[in-house]
XYZ file of C-alpha atoms in Angstrom:
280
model
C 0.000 0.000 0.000
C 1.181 3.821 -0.939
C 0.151 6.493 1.509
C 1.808 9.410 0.567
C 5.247 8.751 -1.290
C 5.811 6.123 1.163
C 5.408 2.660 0.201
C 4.187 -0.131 3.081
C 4.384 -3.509 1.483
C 2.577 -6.328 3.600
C 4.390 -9.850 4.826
C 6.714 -9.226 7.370
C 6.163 -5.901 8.809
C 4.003 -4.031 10.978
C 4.101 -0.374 11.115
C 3.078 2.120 13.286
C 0.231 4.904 12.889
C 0.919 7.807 15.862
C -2.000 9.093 17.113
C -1.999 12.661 17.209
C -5.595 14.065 18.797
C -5.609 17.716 18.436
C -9.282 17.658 20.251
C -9.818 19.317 24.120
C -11.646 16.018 25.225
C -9.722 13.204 24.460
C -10.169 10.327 26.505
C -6.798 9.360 26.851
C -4.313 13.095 26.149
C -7.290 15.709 26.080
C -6.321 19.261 25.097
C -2.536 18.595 25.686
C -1.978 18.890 21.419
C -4.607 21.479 20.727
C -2.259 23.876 20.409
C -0.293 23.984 16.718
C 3.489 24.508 18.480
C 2.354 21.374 20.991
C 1.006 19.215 18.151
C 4.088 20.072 15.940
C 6.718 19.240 18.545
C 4.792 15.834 19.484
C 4.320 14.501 15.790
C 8.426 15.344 15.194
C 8.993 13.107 18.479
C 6.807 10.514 17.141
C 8.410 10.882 14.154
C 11.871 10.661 15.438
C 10.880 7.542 17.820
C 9.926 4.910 13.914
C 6.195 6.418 13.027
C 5.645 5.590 9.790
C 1.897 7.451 9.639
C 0.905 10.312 12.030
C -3.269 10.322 12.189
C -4.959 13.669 12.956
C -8.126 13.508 15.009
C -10.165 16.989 15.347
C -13.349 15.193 17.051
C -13.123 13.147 20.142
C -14.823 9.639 19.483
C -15.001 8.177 22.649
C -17.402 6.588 24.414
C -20.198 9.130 24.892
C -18.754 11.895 22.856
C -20.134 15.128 21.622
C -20.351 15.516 18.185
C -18.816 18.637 16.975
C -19.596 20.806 13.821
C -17.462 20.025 10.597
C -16.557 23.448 10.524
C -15.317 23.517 14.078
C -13.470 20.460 13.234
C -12.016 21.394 10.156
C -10.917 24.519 12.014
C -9.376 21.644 14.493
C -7.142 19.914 11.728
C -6.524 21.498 8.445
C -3.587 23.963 10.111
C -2.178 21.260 11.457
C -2.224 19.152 8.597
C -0.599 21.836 6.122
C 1.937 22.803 8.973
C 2.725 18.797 8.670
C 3.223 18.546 5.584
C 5.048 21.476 5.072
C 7.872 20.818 7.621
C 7.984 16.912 7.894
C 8.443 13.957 5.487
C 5.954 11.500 6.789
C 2.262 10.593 5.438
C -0.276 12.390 6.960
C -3.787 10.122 8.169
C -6.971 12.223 8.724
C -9.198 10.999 11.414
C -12.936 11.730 10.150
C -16.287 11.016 9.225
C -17.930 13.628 7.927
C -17.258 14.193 3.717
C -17.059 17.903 4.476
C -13.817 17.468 6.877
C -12.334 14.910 4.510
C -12.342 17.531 1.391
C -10.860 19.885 3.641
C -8.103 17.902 4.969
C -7.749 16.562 1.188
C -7.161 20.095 -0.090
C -4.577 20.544 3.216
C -2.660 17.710 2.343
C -3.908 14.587 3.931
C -2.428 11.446 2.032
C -5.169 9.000 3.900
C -8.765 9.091 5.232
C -9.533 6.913 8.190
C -13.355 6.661 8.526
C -14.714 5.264 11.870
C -17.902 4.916 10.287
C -16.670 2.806 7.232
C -18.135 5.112 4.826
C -21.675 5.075 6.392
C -22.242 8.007 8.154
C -23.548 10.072 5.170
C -23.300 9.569 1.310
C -20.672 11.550 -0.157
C -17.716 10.911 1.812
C -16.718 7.789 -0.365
C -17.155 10.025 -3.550
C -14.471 12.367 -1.959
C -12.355 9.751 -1.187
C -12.699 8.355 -4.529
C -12.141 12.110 -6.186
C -8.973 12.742 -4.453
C -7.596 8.999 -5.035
C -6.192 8.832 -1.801
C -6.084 5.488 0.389
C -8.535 5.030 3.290
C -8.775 3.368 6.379
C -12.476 2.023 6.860
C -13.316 0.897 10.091
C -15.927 -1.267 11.582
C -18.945 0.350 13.754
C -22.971 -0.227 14.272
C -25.103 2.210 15.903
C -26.193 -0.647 17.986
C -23.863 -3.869 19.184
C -26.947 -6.376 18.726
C -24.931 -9.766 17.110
C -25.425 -13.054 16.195
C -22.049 -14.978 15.433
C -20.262 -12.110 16.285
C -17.330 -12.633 14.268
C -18.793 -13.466 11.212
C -21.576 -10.851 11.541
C -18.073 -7.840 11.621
C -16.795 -9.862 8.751
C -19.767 -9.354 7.003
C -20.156 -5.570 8.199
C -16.644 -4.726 6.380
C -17.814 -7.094 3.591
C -20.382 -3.713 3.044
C -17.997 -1.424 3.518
C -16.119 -2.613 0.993
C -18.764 -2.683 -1.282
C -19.613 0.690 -0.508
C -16.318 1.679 -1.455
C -16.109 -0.613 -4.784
C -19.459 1.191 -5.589
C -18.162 4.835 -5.075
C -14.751 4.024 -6.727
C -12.327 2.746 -4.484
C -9.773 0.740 -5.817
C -9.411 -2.172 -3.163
C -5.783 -1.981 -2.980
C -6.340 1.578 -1.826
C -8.072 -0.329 1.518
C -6.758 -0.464 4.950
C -9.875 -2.499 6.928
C -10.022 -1.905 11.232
C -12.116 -4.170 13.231
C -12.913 -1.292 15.177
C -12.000 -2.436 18.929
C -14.017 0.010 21.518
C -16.893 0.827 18.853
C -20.075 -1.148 19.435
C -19.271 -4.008 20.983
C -18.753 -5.540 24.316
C -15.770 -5.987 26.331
C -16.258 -9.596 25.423
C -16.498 -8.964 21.636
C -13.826 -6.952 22.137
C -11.599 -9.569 22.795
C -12.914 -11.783 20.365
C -12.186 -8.946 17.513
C -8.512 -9.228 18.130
C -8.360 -12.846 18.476
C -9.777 -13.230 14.831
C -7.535 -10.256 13.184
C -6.595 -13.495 10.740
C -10.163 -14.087 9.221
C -10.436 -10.316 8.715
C -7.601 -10.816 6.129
C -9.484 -13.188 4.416
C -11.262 -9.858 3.094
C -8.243 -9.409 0.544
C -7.161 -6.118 2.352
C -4.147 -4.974 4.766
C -5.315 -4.581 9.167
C -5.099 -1.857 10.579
C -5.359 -2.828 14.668
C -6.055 0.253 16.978
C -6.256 -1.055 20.566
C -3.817 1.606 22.385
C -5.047 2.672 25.935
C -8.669 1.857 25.176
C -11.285 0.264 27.640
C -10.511 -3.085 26.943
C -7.770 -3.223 28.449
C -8.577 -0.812 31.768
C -11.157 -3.475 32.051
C -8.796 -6.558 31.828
C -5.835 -5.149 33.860
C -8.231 -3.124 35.736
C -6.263 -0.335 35.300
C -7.063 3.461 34.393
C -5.961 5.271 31.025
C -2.919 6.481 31.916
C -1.762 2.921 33.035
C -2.532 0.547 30.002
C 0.628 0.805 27.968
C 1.575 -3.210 29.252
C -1.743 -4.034 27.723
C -1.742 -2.081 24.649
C 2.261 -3.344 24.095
C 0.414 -6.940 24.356
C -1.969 -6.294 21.700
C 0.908 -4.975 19.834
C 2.498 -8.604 19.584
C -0.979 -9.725 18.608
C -0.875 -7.804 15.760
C 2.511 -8.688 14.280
C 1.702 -12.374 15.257
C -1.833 -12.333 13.199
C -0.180 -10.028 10.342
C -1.335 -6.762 11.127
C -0.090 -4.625 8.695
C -0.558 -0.946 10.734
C -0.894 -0.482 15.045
C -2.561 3.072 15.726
C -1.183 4.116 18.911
C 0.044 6.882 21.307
C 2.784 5.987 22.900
C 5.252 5.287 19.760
C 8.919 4.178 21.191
C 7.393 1.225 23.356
C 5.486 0.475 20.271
C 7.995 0.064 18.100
C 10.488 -1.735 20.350
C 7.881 -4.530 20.925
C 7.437 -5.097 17.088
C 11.071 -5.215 16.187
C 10.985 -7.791 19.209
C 8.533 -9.750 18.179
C 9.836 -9.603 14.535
C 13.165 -10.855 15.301
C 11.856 -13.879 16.981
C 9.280 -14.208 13.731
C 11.912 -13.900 11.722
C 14.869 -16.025 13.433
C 14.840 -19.178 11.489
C 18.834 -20.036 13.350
C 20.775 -18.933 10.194
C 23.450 -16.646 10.262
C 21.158 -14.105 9.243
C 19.162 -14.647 12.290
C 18.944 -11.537 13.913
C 20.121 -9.141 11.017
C 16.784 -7.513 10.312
C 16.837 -4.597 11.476
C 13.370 -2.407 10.328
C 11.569 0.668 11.843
């Protein structure tokens, strides 16, 4: 997959999306990157520490948020996306929804639209998508988490998205697909999600696996936000394990040490070479 000019082949790799929220209500770093000097010196340390994607969020999605205005939230993002672009090298995501935000960002300089709504939330964000010919990130979500076989039932829900994109003018291999951990399901399903990352790559597109400091793992470790980073470094393995091709996470370094960990065991097959790999 290109995002940007940078090229992320799958098999072998997992790379890491830095989350940079530039909301005041974050559940997990609210307000501390609203300001452009504060989100500017953040993304160059994420940078500096292997991010391969920095994602912009202007909206807070957590659980019970308020929705804002897309012109409040293109206010949010698009000077910090053209102040990215114009003093870093790195791909720029855009964290949205709404078609209006998207164009925006698009005409700022965004190289990717991640969609926690998997192109459902209104009609014309796909056609932007496809206009620009930019990759996207489409995420899984319901308004409600009613199931039957879970798993098969969030296959089936990307299944749609995918048409929806196909339909709008997507090329597939544009396609980054995110089982959406934390959006309408339970902590239960939650787990499940993550467990089955393989069958979602039955779909034909690359995983994107965004788990870092969410609920799932306060619940499970039973410990608040700003103590999850053993659990989130968990999932982490998960994902290079199952052949996640992109982690979206805050806390970058730890990140990236526990994939080249778990990628030179992957990797070691007791050659001489064992060892030699040495990838950010």
């Amino acid at each position: 997959m290109k995002i940007g000019g940078r090229e992320f082949p799958e098999g072998g790799h997992t790379y890491v999306m830095g989350i940079l929220n530039v909301t005041p209500d974050s559940f997990s770093d609210a307000g501390k990157w609203k300001e452009l000097d504060r989100a500017l010196f953040h993304a160059e340390e994420m940078i500096s520490q292997g991010a391969g994607v920095i994602d912009v969020g202007g909206e807070s999605t957590r659980p019970g948020y308020q929705q804002i205005s897309h012109q409040e939230e293109t206010a949010r993002v698009a000077p910090v996306i053209e102040a990215l672009k114009a003093r870093f090298d790195v791909p720029v995501s855009l964290d949205t929804y709404k078609w209006q935000v998207a164009e925006a960002g698009i005409e700022a300089g965004a190289d990717l639209i991640n969609d926690i709504w998997g192109l459902q939330h209104d009609d014309k964000i796909a056609g932007v998508i496809a206009q620009s010919g930019l990759p996207c990130c489409l995420m899984h979500n319901r308004t409600e988490a009613v199931y039957g076989d879970f798993v098969q039932d969030l296959k089936a829900d990307l299944k749609a998205a995918l048409l929806r994109a196909e339909r709008a003018g997507i090329p597939k291999e544009k396609i980054l697909l995110d089982p959406g951990v934390g959006f309408a399901k339970s902590y239960r399903q939650n787990l499940q999600a993550i467990a089955a990352l393989e069958e979602f790559k039955d779909l034909g597109c690359p995983i994107l696996l965004g788990c870092s400091r969410k609920s799932v793992i306060g619940l499970t470790l039973d410990a608040p936000v700003e103590e999850r980073l053993a659990g989130t470094l968990a999932t982490t393995v998960l994902a290079v394990v199952k052949g996640c091709l992109f982690v979206r996470v805050h806390d970058v370094l730890e990140n990236v040490r526990a994939i080249r960990m778990t990628e030179a065991v992957l990797h070691c097959d007791g050659t001489d070479a064992c060892g030699s790999r040495r990838e950010v």
